Short mmCIF file of C-alpha atoms in Angstrom, two decimals:
data_model
loop_
_atom_site.label_atom_id
_atom_site.label_comp_id
_atom_site.label_asym_id
_atom_site.label_seq_id
_atom_site.Cartn_x
_atom_site.Cartn_y
_atom_site.Cartn_z
CA MET A 147 -0.07 -0.13 0.12
CA VAL A 148 2.73 2.38 0.95
CA VAL A 149 4.98 1.47 -2.57
CA VAL A 150 1.03 1.86 -4.78
CA LEU A 151 0.78 5.61 -2.38
CA VAL A 152 4.60 6.69 -3.51
CA LEU A 153 3.83 5.67 -6.28
CA ALA A 154 1.66 7.54 -7.60
CA LEU A 155 3.11 11.15 -5.90
CA ILE A 156 6.07 10.05 -7.74
CA GLY A 157 4.35 8.65 -11.33
CA PRO A 158 5.76 7.08 -14.35
CA SER A 159 9.16 8.63 -15.86
CA ALA A 160 8.49 9.98 -19.62
CA GLY A 161 10.91 10.75 -22.29
CA GLY A 162 9.61 8.45 -25.76
CA PRO A 163 10.29 10.93 -28.43
CA GLY A 164 8.89 14.24 -27.55
CA GLU A 165 7.78 13.31 -24.05
CA PRO A 166 9.73 15.12 -21.41
CA ILE A 167 12.43 13.90 -19.44
CA VAL A 168 10.95 13.71 -15.70
CA LEU A 169 13.80 12.68 -13.03
CA ARG A 170 12.89 11.55 -9.45
CA ILE A 171 14.53 12.19 -6.35
CA ASP A 172 14.25 11.93 -2.52
CA ALA A 173 14.66 14.27 0.40
CA ALA A 174 13.84 14.34 4.13
CA ALA A 175 11.18 16.74 5.17
CA PRO A 176 10.88 19.53 5.44
CA ALA A 177 11.86 21.67 1.77
CA GLN A 178 11.35 25.28 2.10
CA ILE A 179 11.43 27.60 -1.60
CA ASP A 180 11.88 30.96 0.52
CA PRO A 181 15.95 32.12 -0.20
CA ALA A 182 15.84 33.96 2.90
CA LYS A 183 14.98 30.99 4.36
CA SER A 184 16.41 27.84 3.34
CA THR A 185 19.77 26.24 4.93
CA ASP A 186 19.29 22.17 5.11
CA PHE A 187 20.63 19.57 2.35
CA VAL A 188 17.28 19.69 0.55
CA SER A 189 16.07 23.18 0.54
CA SER A 190 19.70 23.95 -0.77
CA VAL A 191 18.98 22.05 -4.22
CA LEU A 192 16.63 23.59 -4.51
CA PHE A 193 18.08 27.00 -3.22
CA TYR A 194 20.34 26.19 -6.28
CA ASN A 195 17.89 25.74 -9.07
CA LEU A 196 15.15 28.15 -8.69
CA TYR A 197 17.01 31.25 -7.77
CA ASP A 198 20.12 33.03 -9.31
CA THR A 199 23.22 34.74 -6.82
CA LEU A 200 25.50 37.58 -7.70
CA VAL A 201 28.58 34.53 -7.47
CA ALA A 202 28.23 30.42 -7.58
CA PRO A 203 30.52 28.43 -5.62
CA GLY A 204 32.44 26.41 -8.05
CA PRO A 205 34.69 23.34 -7.78
CA GLY A 206 36.86 22.81 -5.25
CA GLY A 207 35.62 25.64 -3.70
CA LYS A 208 36.97 28.07 -6.29
CA LEU A 209 34.50 31.53 -6.58
CA VAL A 210 32.77 32.16 -10.20
CA PRO A 211 30.63 35.08 -11.50
CA SER A 212 26.70 34.90 -11.49
CA VAL A 213 24.77 37.16 -12.27
CA ALA A 214 27.51 39.55 -10.84
CA GLU A 215 29.59 39.48 -14.33
CA SER A 216 32.71 41.60 -12.26
CA TRP A 217 32.76 43.20 -9.19
CA THR A 218 35.10 45.92 -7.34
CA VAL A 219 36.43 46.13 -3.94
CA SER A 220 37.35 49.61 -2.07
CA PRO A 221 41.48 49.53 -0.65
CA ASP A 222 39.36 49.60 2.97
CA GLY A 223 37.96 46.20 2.20
CA LEU A 224 34.44 47.72 2.75
CA ALA A 225 32.92 48.16 -0.03
CA TYR A 226 31.54 45.71 -2.59
CA THR A 227 30.55 47.32 -6.50
CA PHE A 228 29.28 44.57 -9.12
CA ARG A 229 28.38 44.67 -12.15
CA VAL A 230 25.31 43.26 -12.99
CA ARG A 231 24.97 40.79 -15.59
CA LYS A 232 22.53 41.44 -18.78
CA GLY A 233 20.17 39.42 -20.28
CA VAL A 234 19.25 37.42 -16.87
CA THR A 235 15.01 36.64 -16.68
CA PHE A 236 13.01 35.29 -13.85
CA HIS A 237 10.45 33.19 -14.99
CA ASP A 238 7.75 35.85 -15.53
CA GLY A 239 9.89 37.14 -18.08
CA THR A 240 11.35 40.14 -17.14
CA GLU A 241 14.99 41.25 -16.69
CA LEU A 242 16.89 40.57 -13.12
CA THR A 243 18.29 44.43 -12.42
CA ALA A 244 20.16 45.76 -9.96
CA GLN A 245 17.35 47.30 -8.48
CA ASP A 246 15.76 43.22 -7.19
CA VAL A 247 19.69 42.42 -5.72
CA GLU A 248 19.52 45.39 -3.63
CA PHE A 249 15.72 44.34 -2.81
CA SER A 250 17.15 40.69 -2.06
CA LEU A 251 19.37 42.12 0.41
CA GLN A 252 17.36 43.81 2.01
CA ARG A 253 14.46 41.45 2.45
CA THR A 254 17.06 38.44 3.37
CA MET A 255 18.84 40.94 6.60
CA ALA A 256 14.66 41.55 7.86
CA LEU A 257 13.48 38.49 7.59
CA LYS A 258 16.40 37.64 10.11
CA GLN A 259 15.89 33.96 9.34
CA GLY A 260 18.17 31.27 7.12
CA PHE A 261 21.80 32.24 6.91
CA SER A 262 20.77 36.22 8.10
CA TYR A 263 22.80 35.93 10.69
CA LEU A 264 25.74 35.38 7.13
CA PHE A 265 24.50 39.73 7.10
CA ASP A 266 22.80 40.73 9.41
CA GLY A 267 25.15 43.93 11.69
CA TRP A 268 28.66 43.63 9.17
CA VAL A 269 25.94 45.08 5.56
CA SER A 270 25.53 48.30 6.45
CA ALA A 271 23.96 49.81 3.00
CA VAL A 272 23.03 47.60 -0.47
CA LYS A 273 22.50 50.74 -2.56
CA ALA A 274 21.31 50.03 -6.75
CA SER A 275 22.57 53.01 -8.91
CA GLY A 276 20.81 52.46 -12.12
CA PRO A 277 19.66 49.07 -13.71
CA SER A 278 23.17 47.42 -14.18
CA THR A 279 25.77 48.25 -10.80
CA VAL A 280 24.24 47.88 -7.61
CA ALA A 281 27.19 48.38 -4.35
CA ILE A 282 27.51 46.63 -0.88
CA ILE A 283 28.96 48.82 2.18
CA LEU A 284 29.80 47.16 4.89
CA ALA A 285 30.58 48.15 8.48
CA ARG A 286 33.87 46.83 9.23
CA PRO A 287 36.12 44.84 6.83
CA TYR A 288 34.10 41.18 6.38
CA GLY A 289 36.23 38.12 5.09
CA PRO A 290 33.94 36.32 4.00
CA PHE A 291 32.08 38.99 2.61
CA LEU A 292 32.30 37.07 -1.02
CA PRO A 293 31.43 33.37 -0.26
CA THR A 294 28.47 34.26 1.57
CA LEU A 295 26.60 35.92 -1.50
CA VAL A 296 26.56 31.99 -2.70
CA ARG A 297 23.59 31.81 -0.25
CA MET A 298 21.89 35.37 -1.48
CA GLY A 299 19.11 34.53 -3.32
CA ILE A 300 18.20 36.87 -6.12
CA VAL A 301 14.34 37.49 -6.29
CA ASN A 302 11.91 39.47 -8.43
CA LYS A 303 11.35 42.57 -6.48
CA ALA A 304 7.78 43.57 -8.15
CA GLN A 305 6.44 40.24 -8.63
CA VAL A 306 6.82 39.69 -4.54
CA LEU A 307 5.47 43.65 -4.06
CA LYS A 308 2.61 42.38 -5.61
CA ASN A 309 1.95 39.42 -3.70
CA LYS A 310 2.93 40.44 -0.17
CA ARG A 311 0.08 40.49 2.51
CA ASP A 312 0.06 42.56 5.28
CA GLY A 313 2.33 41.60 8.12
CA LYS A 314 5.48 42.88 10.62
CA TYR A 315 7.67 44.64 7.89
CA GLY A 316 5.33 47.94 7.78
CA GLU A 317 5.19 48.72 4.28
CA MET A 318 6.60 45.62 2.65
CA GLY A 319 3.89 43.83 4.07
CA ASP A 320 4.89 40.40 5.25
CA TYR A 321 7.79 40.75 2.47
CA GLY A 322 6.42 38.30 0.51
CA GLU A 323 6.46 34.84 3.28
CA ALA A 324 3.39 33.95 2.77
CA TYR A 325 3.69 33.89 -1.35
CA LEU A 326 7.14 32.23 -2.25
CA SER A 327 6.34 29.40 0.53
CA GLY A 328 4.16 27.74 -2.81
CA GLN A 329 5.71 29.91 -4.90
CA ASP A 330 8.61 31.36 -6.92
CA ALA A 331 10.05 34.16 -7.65
CA GLY A 332 13.57 33.91 -9.27
CA SER A 333 15.81 33.90 -12.55
CA GLY A 334 17.09 29.92 -12.10
CA PRO A 335 16.81 27.74 -15.06
CA TYR A 336 14.01 25.48 -13.29
CA THR A 337 11.14 27.06 -11.76
CA ILE A 338 8.21 24.89 -9.06
CA LYS A 339 5.20 23.55 -10.53
CA SER A 340 3.94 22.19 -7.56
CA HIS A 341 5.69 22.44 -3.86
CA SER A 342 4.29 20.61 -0.73
CA PRO A 343 6.72 21.37 1.60
CA GLN A 344 5.79 17.91 3.64
CA GLN A 345 5.26 14.86 0.15
CA GLN A 346 6.72 16.50 -2.63
CA SER A 347 8.10 19.42 -4.84
CA VAL A 348 8.42 19.54 -8.29
CA ILE A 349 10.11 21.85 -10.59
CA ALA A 350 10.16 21.94 -14.81
CA ARG A 351 12.72 23.29 -16.52
CA PHE A 352 13.23 26.85 -17.07
CA PRO A 353 14.10 26.92 -21.25
CA ALA A 354 14.96 31.44 -21.67
CA TYR A 355 18.00 30.32 -18.71
CA TRP A 356 20.70 32.60 -19.48
CA GLN A 357 23.27 29.74 -18.91
CA GLY A 358 21.47 26.77 -21.27
CA PHE A 359 21.27 23.26 -20.39
CA ALA A 360 22.82 20.03 -20.77
CA PRO A 361 22.09 18.25 -24.04
CA THR A 362 19.57 15.71 -21.88
CA ALA A 363 19.03 17.61 -18.95
CA PRO A 364 15.97 16.71 -16.78
CA ASP A 365 12.60 18.37 -17.95
CA GLU A 366 10.93 18.25 -14.90
CA VAL A 367 11.94 16.79 -11.41
CA ARG A 368 10.30 14.89 -8.45
CA ILE A 369 11.41 15.04 -5.29
CA SER A 370 9.71 13.26 -3.18
CA LEU A 371 10.13 13.52 1.01
CA SER A 372 10.11 11.59 3.76
CA VAL A 373 9.95 8.27 1.57
CA GLU A 374 10.24 4.93 3.95
CA ALA A 375 13.76 3.63 2.82
CA ALA A 376 12.11 0.45 2.14
CA THR A 377 10.19 1.92 -0.14
CA ILE A 378 12.53 3.52 -2.21
CA ARG A 379 14.60 0.21 -2.03
CA ALA A 380 12.36 -1.47 -3.67
CA LEU A 381 10.95 1.75 -6.40
CA MET A 382 14.63 2.38 -7.32
CA VAL A 383 15.09 -1.89 -8.47
CA ARG A 384 11.87 -2.35 -10.50
CA ARG A 385 13.24 1.31 -12.32
CA GLU A 386 10.66 3.50 -10.78
CA HIS A 387 13.01 5.84 -9.26
CA ASP A 388 15.74 6.93 -10.45
CA VAL A 389 18.02 8.92 -7.11
CA THR A 390 18.07 8.32 -3.61
CA SER A 391 18.63 10.31 -0.72
CA GLN A 392 22.10 10.39 1.25
CA TRP A 393 20.48 8.44 4.17
CA LEU A 394 19.59 5.26 3.98
CA PRO A 395 19.68 2.62 5.81
CA THR A 396 23.70 1.03 5.08
CA GLU A 397 22.18 -2.24 4.37
CA ILE A 398 20.03 -0.91 1.51
CA TYR A 399 22.64 1.26 -0.35
CA ARG A 400 24.95 -2.72 0.01
CA ALA A 401 21.40 -4.22 -1.80
CA LEU A 402 21.24 -1.71 -4.65
CA SER A 403 25.14 -2.09 -5.19
CA GLU A 404 24.26 -6.05 -5.60
CA THR A 405 21.22 -4.13 -8.59
CA PRO A 406 21.96 -4.47 -12.21
CA ASN A 407 21.77 -0.79 -13.50
CA ILE A 408 22.03 0.86 -10.29
CA ALA A 409 25.20 2.69 -8.87
CA LEU A 410 26.59 4.16 -5.77
CA ALA A 411 28.47 8.36 -5.82
CA SER A 412 29.77 10.06 -2.84
CA GLU A 413 30.02 13.31 -2.53
CA ARG A 414 33.16 13.97 -0.27
CA GLY A 415 34.96 16.81 1.27
CA GLN A 416 31.98 18.47 2.49
CA SER A 417 29.68 16.96 5.65
CA THR A 418 31.14 15.62 9.16
CA LEU A 419 28.28 14.06 10.97
CA PHE A 420 28.91 15.55 14.26
CA LEU A 421 27.18 14.08 17.67
CA LYS A 422 26.08 18.03 18.88
CA ILE A 423 26.13 17.69 22.71
CA ASN A 424 24.65 20.55 24.37
CA THR A 425 26.93 22.62 26.87
CA LYS A 426 23.69 23.89 28.83
CA ARG A 427 21.70 21.01 30.01
CA PRO A 428 22.97 18.92 32.60
CA PRO A 429 25.42 16.69 32.75
CA THR A 430 26.46 17.41 29.66
CA ASP A 431 27.22 21.11 30.63
CA ASP A 432 30.60 19.31 33.06
CA LEU A 433 33.01 18.97 30.05
CA ASN A 434 34.73 16.03 32.50
CA VAL A 435 31.32 13.96 30.70
CA ARG A 436 32.33 15.56 27.57
CA LYS A 437 35.83 14.45 27.71
CA ALA A 438 34.70 10.92 29.07
CA MET A 439 31.82 10.23 26.76
CA ALA A 440 34.41 11.95 23.51
CA SER A 441 36.99 8.94 24.65
CA GLY A 442 34.23 6.57 25.13
CA LEU A 443 32.31 6.39 21.74
CA ASP A 444 33.42 3.43 19.72
CA TYR A 445 34.96 5.30 16.46
CA GLU A 446 36.09 2.09 14.22
CA ALA A 447 32.86 0.22 15.17
CA VAL A 448 30.87 3.68 14.30
CA LEU A 449 33.49 3.74 10.92
CA ARG A 450 31.60 -0.46 10.45
CA LEU A 451 27.71 1.02 10.69
CA ILE A 452 28.71 2.58 7.25
CA ARG A 453 30.76 0.72 5.31
CA ILE A 454 28.95 -0.85 2.74
CA ASN A 455 31.67 -3.49 0.61
CA ASP A 456 34.85 -3.88 0.49
CA ARG A 457 35.33 -1.33 -2.48
CA VAL A 458 32.40 1.50 -0.56
CA THR A 459 32.36 3.30 2.10
CA ALA A 460 29.99 5.87 3.15
CA GLY A 461 32.81 7.94 5.55
CA LYS A 462 36.80 8.05 7.30
CA THR A 463 36.94 9.08 10.81
CA ALA A 464 36.73 12.51 11.07
CA ARG A 465 39.67 15.08 13.05
CA GLY A 466 37.43 18.00 13.84
CA PRO A 467 35.17 19.84 13.13
CA ILE A 468 35.93 20.90 9.71
CA PRO A 469 36.46 17.97 6.45
CA GLU A 470 39.47 17.17 4.67
CA GLY A 471 39.30 18.76 0.95
CA PHE A 472 37.02 22.33 2.44
CA PRO A 473 39.31 25.61 3.09
CA GLY A 474 40.61 25.86 6.81
CA PHE A 475 40.98 21.87 7.49
CA ASP A 476 43.74 20.92 10.05
CA PRO A 477 45.44 17.95 9.84
CA THR A 478 47.62 18.88 13.24
CA LEU A 479 43.93 17.73 14.88
CA VAL A 480 44.45 14.07 16.20
CA VAL A 481 43.13 12.03 15.81
CA PRO A 482 40.57 10.12 18.12
CA LYS A 483 40.10 7.01 18.75
CA ARG A 484 38.74 4.65 21.71
CA ASP A 485 40.16 4.90 26.06
CA VAL A 486 37.77 3.35 27.94
CA ALA A 487 40.34 4.85 30.89
CA ALA A 488 40.41 8.40 30.03
CA ALA A 489 36.69 7.62 29.61
CA LYS A 490 36.41 6.15 33.13
CA ALA A 491 39.13 8.77 34.41
CA ALA A 492 37.08 12.30 33.08
CA LEU A 493 34.08 10.34 34.49
CA ALA A 494 35.52 10.28 37.77
CA GLN A 495 36.24 13.98 38.52
CA SER A 496 32.97 14.90 37.64
CA LYS A 497 30.34 16.77 39.23
CA TYR A 498 27.42 14.36 38.84
CA HIS A 499 27.15 10.70 39.44
CA ASP A 500 25.93 7.76 37.81
CA PRO A 501 25.20 10.52 34.97
CA GLU A 502 22.16 9.75 32.51
CA LEU A 503 21.60 11.65 29.55
CA GLU A 504 18.95 12.33 26.33
CA PHE A 505 20.00 10.74 22.68
CA GLY A 506 17.51 12.08 20.61
CA TRP A 507 18.35 10.64 16.78
CA VAL A 508 16.24 12.45 13.11
CA ALA A 509 13.73 9.85 12.81
CA GLU A 510 14.13 10.46 8.68
CA VAL A 511 17.45 8.95 9.03
CA PRO A 512 17.44 5.17 10.07
CA LEU A 513 21.65 5.19 9.90
CA GLU A 514 21.85 7.54 13.60
CA GLU A 515 19.52 4.52 15.08
CA LYS A 516 22.46 2.06 15.41
CA ILE A 517 24.64 4.72 15.53
CA ALA A 518 22.07 5.70 18.83
CA LEU A 519 22.78 2.58 20.29
CA LEU A 520 25.69 1.17 19.36
CA PHE A 521 26.31 4.92 21.46
CA GLN A 522 24.36 4.06 24.62
CA GLN A 523 26.64 0.79 24.56
CA ASN A 524 29.43 2.29 25.02
CA MET A 525 28.35 4.52 27.14
CA GLU A 526 26.96 1.49 29.63
CA GLU A 527 30.87 0.20 29.26
CA ILE A 528 31.94 3.59 31.56
CA GLY A 529 28.40 4.50 33.27
CA ILE A 530 26.63 6.98 31.19
CA LYS A 531 23.03 5.60 30.95
CA VAL A 532 21.90 7.27 27.49
CA LYS A 533 17.92 7.62 27.01
CA VAL A 534 17.33 7.39 23.32
CA GLN A 535 14.60 8.83 21.58
CA LYS A 536 13.20 9.04 17.53
CA VAL A 537 12.26 12.93 17.00
CA PRO A 538 10.51 13.56 13.49
CA TRP A 539 13.26 16.06 11.77
CA ALA A 540 10.39 19.39 11.75
CA LEU A 541 10.83 18.45 15.52
CA MET A 542 14.32 18.70 16.23
CA THR A 543 14.58 21.54 14.72
CA GLU A 544 11.55 23.11 16.86
CA LYS A 545 14.03 21.61 19.96
CA ALA A 546 17.01 24.07 18.65
CA THR A 547 15.35 26.53 18.96
CA LYS A 548 15.11 26.57 23.62
CA PRO A 549 18.57 25.12 25.84
CA ASP A 550 16.37 23.88 27.65
CA ALA A 551 14.34 20.84 25.02
CA THR A 552 17.50 20.44 22.76
CA PRO A 553 18.38 17.17 23.64
CA ASN A 554 21.78 16.70 25.21
CA ILE A 555 23.23 14.37 22.33
CA THR A 556 21.46 14.92 18.99
CA PRO A 557 23.45 13.52 15.76
CA ILE A 558 23.31 16.00 12.94
CA TYR A 559 25.46 16.32 9.35
CA PHE A 560 26.23 19.12 8.07
CA ALA A 561 27.75 20.00 5.12
CA GLY A 562 29.92 23.79 4.34
CA THR A 563 26.73 26.40 2.72
CA TYR A 564 29.60 28.70 2.08
CA PRO A 565 33.07 28.20 0.47
CA ASP A 566 34.29 28.72 3.39
CA PRO A 567 36.08 27.93 7.61
CA ASP A 568 33.57 30.15 8.45
CA SER A 569 30.62 28.35 6.86
CA PHE A 570 31.69 25.39 9.78
CA LEU A 571 32.72 27.43 12.26
CA TYR A 572 31.16 30.47 12.33
CA SER A 573 27.54 29.12 12.00
CA THR A 574 27.58 26.30 14.09
CA TYR A 575 29.99 27.81 17.78
CA HIS A 576 29.40 32.03 17.61
CA SER A 577 27.02 32.52 20.03
CA SER A 578 24.76 34.61 18.63
CA ALA A 579 24.71 32.11 15.77
CA ALA A 580 23.03 29.43 19.15
CA GLY A 581 19.58 28.75 18.70
CA SER A 582 19.16 26.79 15.58
CA TRP A 583 19.42 23.36 14.91
CA ILE A 584 23.18 24.00 13.27
CA SER A 585 24.44 25.10 16.83
CA MET A 586 22.74 23.20 19.04
CA GLU A 587 26.01 22.75 21.66
CA TRP A 588 25.28 26.23 22.94
CA LEU A 589 29.02 27.00 22.78
CA GLN A 590 28.39 30.45 23.60
CA ASP A 591 32.02 30.84 24.16
CA LYS A 592 33.36 34.37 24.45
CA ASN A 593 37.10 33.01 23.17
CA VAL A 594 35.86 30.96 20.74
CA ASP A 595 33.60 34.33 19.66
CA ALA A 596 36.71 36.33 20.31
CA LEU A 597 38.41 33.99 17.34
CA LEU A 598 35.85 34.17 15.18
CA ASP A 599 35.26 37.82 14.56
CA ARG A 600 38.69 38.34 13.99
CA ALA A 601 38.71 35.96 11.67
CA ARG A 602 35.94 38.09 9.65
CA THR A 603 36.91 40.84 9.89
CA THR A 604 40.89 39.39 8.80
CA ALA A 605 41.32 40.30 4.75
CA ASN A 606 44.47 38.28 4.88
CA PRO A 607 43.99 34.45 3.72
CA ASP A 608 46.77 33.41 5.58
CA GLN A 609 46.30 35.11 8.90
CA ARG A 610 42.14 34.15 8.32
CA LEU A 611 43.53 30.43 7.90
CA THR A 612 45.25 30.56 10.98
CA LEU A 613 42.89 32.33 13.56
CA TYR A 614 40.56 30.35 12.38
CA LYS A 615 43.37 26.71 13.21
CA GLN A 616 43.27 28.33 17.14
CA ALA A 617 39.43 28.30 16.97
CA GLN A 618 39.91 25.32 15.52
CA LYS A 619 42.03 23.24 18.83
CA VAL A 620 39.51 26.22 21.17
CA ILE A 621 36.98 24.49 20.12
CA VAL A 622 38.15 20.63 19.71
CA ASP A 623 39.25 21.45 24.30
CA GLN A 624 35.55 22.05 24.89
CA VAL A 625 34.24 19.40 23.30
CA SER A 626 31.41 20.78 22.06
CA ASP A 627 31.23 17.44 20.04
CA ILE A 628 32.22 14.25 18.92
CA TYR A 629 32.80 14.27 15.28
CA ALA A 630 31.85 11.00 15.03
CA TYR A 631 32.69 10.64 11.09
CA GLU A 632 33.38 12.85 8.22
CA GLN A 633 30.95 12.02 5.86
CA PHE A 634 31.00 11.00 2.42
CA ALA A 635 27.11 11.48 1.25
CA LEU A 636 26.13 8.23 -0.56
CA PHE A 637 23.39 7.79 -3.12
CA ALA A 638 22.17 5.37 -5.48
CA TYR A 639 21.69 6.14 -8.79
CA GLN A 640 19.41 4.90 -12.11
CA GLU A 641 23.07 4.65 -14.06
CA TYR A 642 21.15 5.85 -16.66
CA VAL A 643 21.72 9.17 -15.01
CA LYS A 644 24.37 10.77 -14.79
CA PRO A 645 25.08 13.91 -11.57
CA VAL A 646 27.52 15.92 -12.20
CA PHE A 647 29.31 15.40 -8.57
CA VAL A 648 29.99 11.62 -9.81
CA ASP A 649 32.62 13.62 -11.79
CA PRO A 650 35.62 14.31 -9.07
CA ALA A 651 36.68 17.09 -11.33
CA LYS A 652 33.85 19.15 -10.45
CA ALA A 653 33.41 18.69 -6.51
CA ILE A 654 31.72 21.32 -5.16
CA PRO A 655 31.92 21.72 -1.67
CA VAL A 656 29.19 23.68 -1.12
CA GLN A 657 25.35 22.22 0.03
CA GLY A 658 23.30 21.25 -2.59
CA ALA A 659 24.74 23.14 -5.23
CA HIS A 660 25.91 19.98 -6.97
CA TRP A 661 22.78 18.96 -7.44
CA ASN A 662 21.65 21.66 -10.69
CA PHE A 663 19.95 19.79 -12.45
CA ARG A 664 20.39 21.33 -15.82
CA LEU A 665 23.76 19.63 -15.54
CA TRP A 666 22.66 16.84 -15.22
CA GLU A 667 21.95 14.88 -18.16
CA VAL A 668 19.33 11.33 -18.32
CA ASP A 669 20.82 9.09 -21.33
CA LEU A 670 17.74 7.89 -22.66
CA ALA A 671 18.81 4.63 -25.12
CA LYS A 672 20.02 3.34 -21.93
CA ARG A 673 17.16 4.15 -20.12
CA SER A 674 14.53 2.40 -22.14
CA ALA A 675 17.50 -0.83 -22.69
CA ILE A 676 16.80 -1.98 -18.70
CA GLY A 677 13.52 -0.87 -19.00
CA ALA A 678 12.51 2.04 -16.81
CA LYS A 679 9.34 2.96 -16.54
#
């Protein structure tokens, strides 16, 4: 029954002569399509397909021009002037101008959601001069400013204002919040066809997109949300689904890897599994308890859980908060290993006797239950009792807003959202970022804040990297996280699909950026040959 219901959502994949090419994928709900609010994986995928940005992330994290064809920076590093590319059109056919860029940044900062903290307090003014020039003035030097712009989606000002409702933003009403929760106002390669944030998002090709499409790029992409893993497996085997999410249990990846014409691919250098420790809630407010847990976890057993077969694994041991291959990775950090004696010694120094704590795992990620149960077993061996709880993602993000509601331990996969060390460190550890699912540590450490602030206001790239390495050492010493492993995000896909991320030379270490579907291809002849539906 479940498979039948899901198939009704996913539908058949066309692609015969004269028929549209449909790509079917899945992800964890909810899906957020307002560019000023999107932060998680599926929302980032939608972001990069619905909207354009001034600059875009390229292979290796290099920034490339996008809507901004060029820019200049003042000698003091405070004024950035962008030349807006001509010929970029929104989905309603109107041309994108500097006024839309100005409006979009103002809207992002006003809403104070999503990645607004990247600009709030740093941008003092944004001013369009004619249709092709926009200047952004900073309050003080901001080292990662250009990389952060890959998260500032440009909306159609006229379309948003036409559809605004009454709201708390004065003459701007609700700033189009209600409208943009179900429609898009972008200029990206795809446009929203239908959107149900808990069930399915369907996007359709925008034929007039200024950068064009690969020869057999999909005409339509159907993203089904929070579908049971067993259902996805059945659909893949029957060729009724094209690309899986990265959240399937290991045994399903293993089974799919043994299925003819299905392959596995991974995205590396983007993500780490953080076991985020709530440093404000007893008993994990005690550093010695945190040290005991970090020493007590069996990291080799974690790696065994994610090994698919002798050739494929979903990760490797992590050294710290930034994965290898991402800007700011520190190879000098110590590789963690299990040490039961050290764990018991640290626990003996704690102010808590026979501590009990809560481990909340994300319901949509079955692998996390196995990690939770392994953690529970490991902690029992050193004298810590662990209550394991299954929490839906939507509820987890709500729990993250208050320290007393945030679980003691929460497994969170976090990937870089813009190509700079600031992406991992500021959004996770700076006090101003507390209260989101990214920062469930509630660290709020003045020394860490000072180092991250200095790194942000330093222009010299080498000096910035030095400061970020210093910050990482302080963070690791505080044991605000257990770095379970550096994730290789695995996806199973039908071999007639050609995802961009299968080519290491095209690797983009930014969450969602690989999933720009205009660059993907579907081999129609091969799909027909294997009898895909």
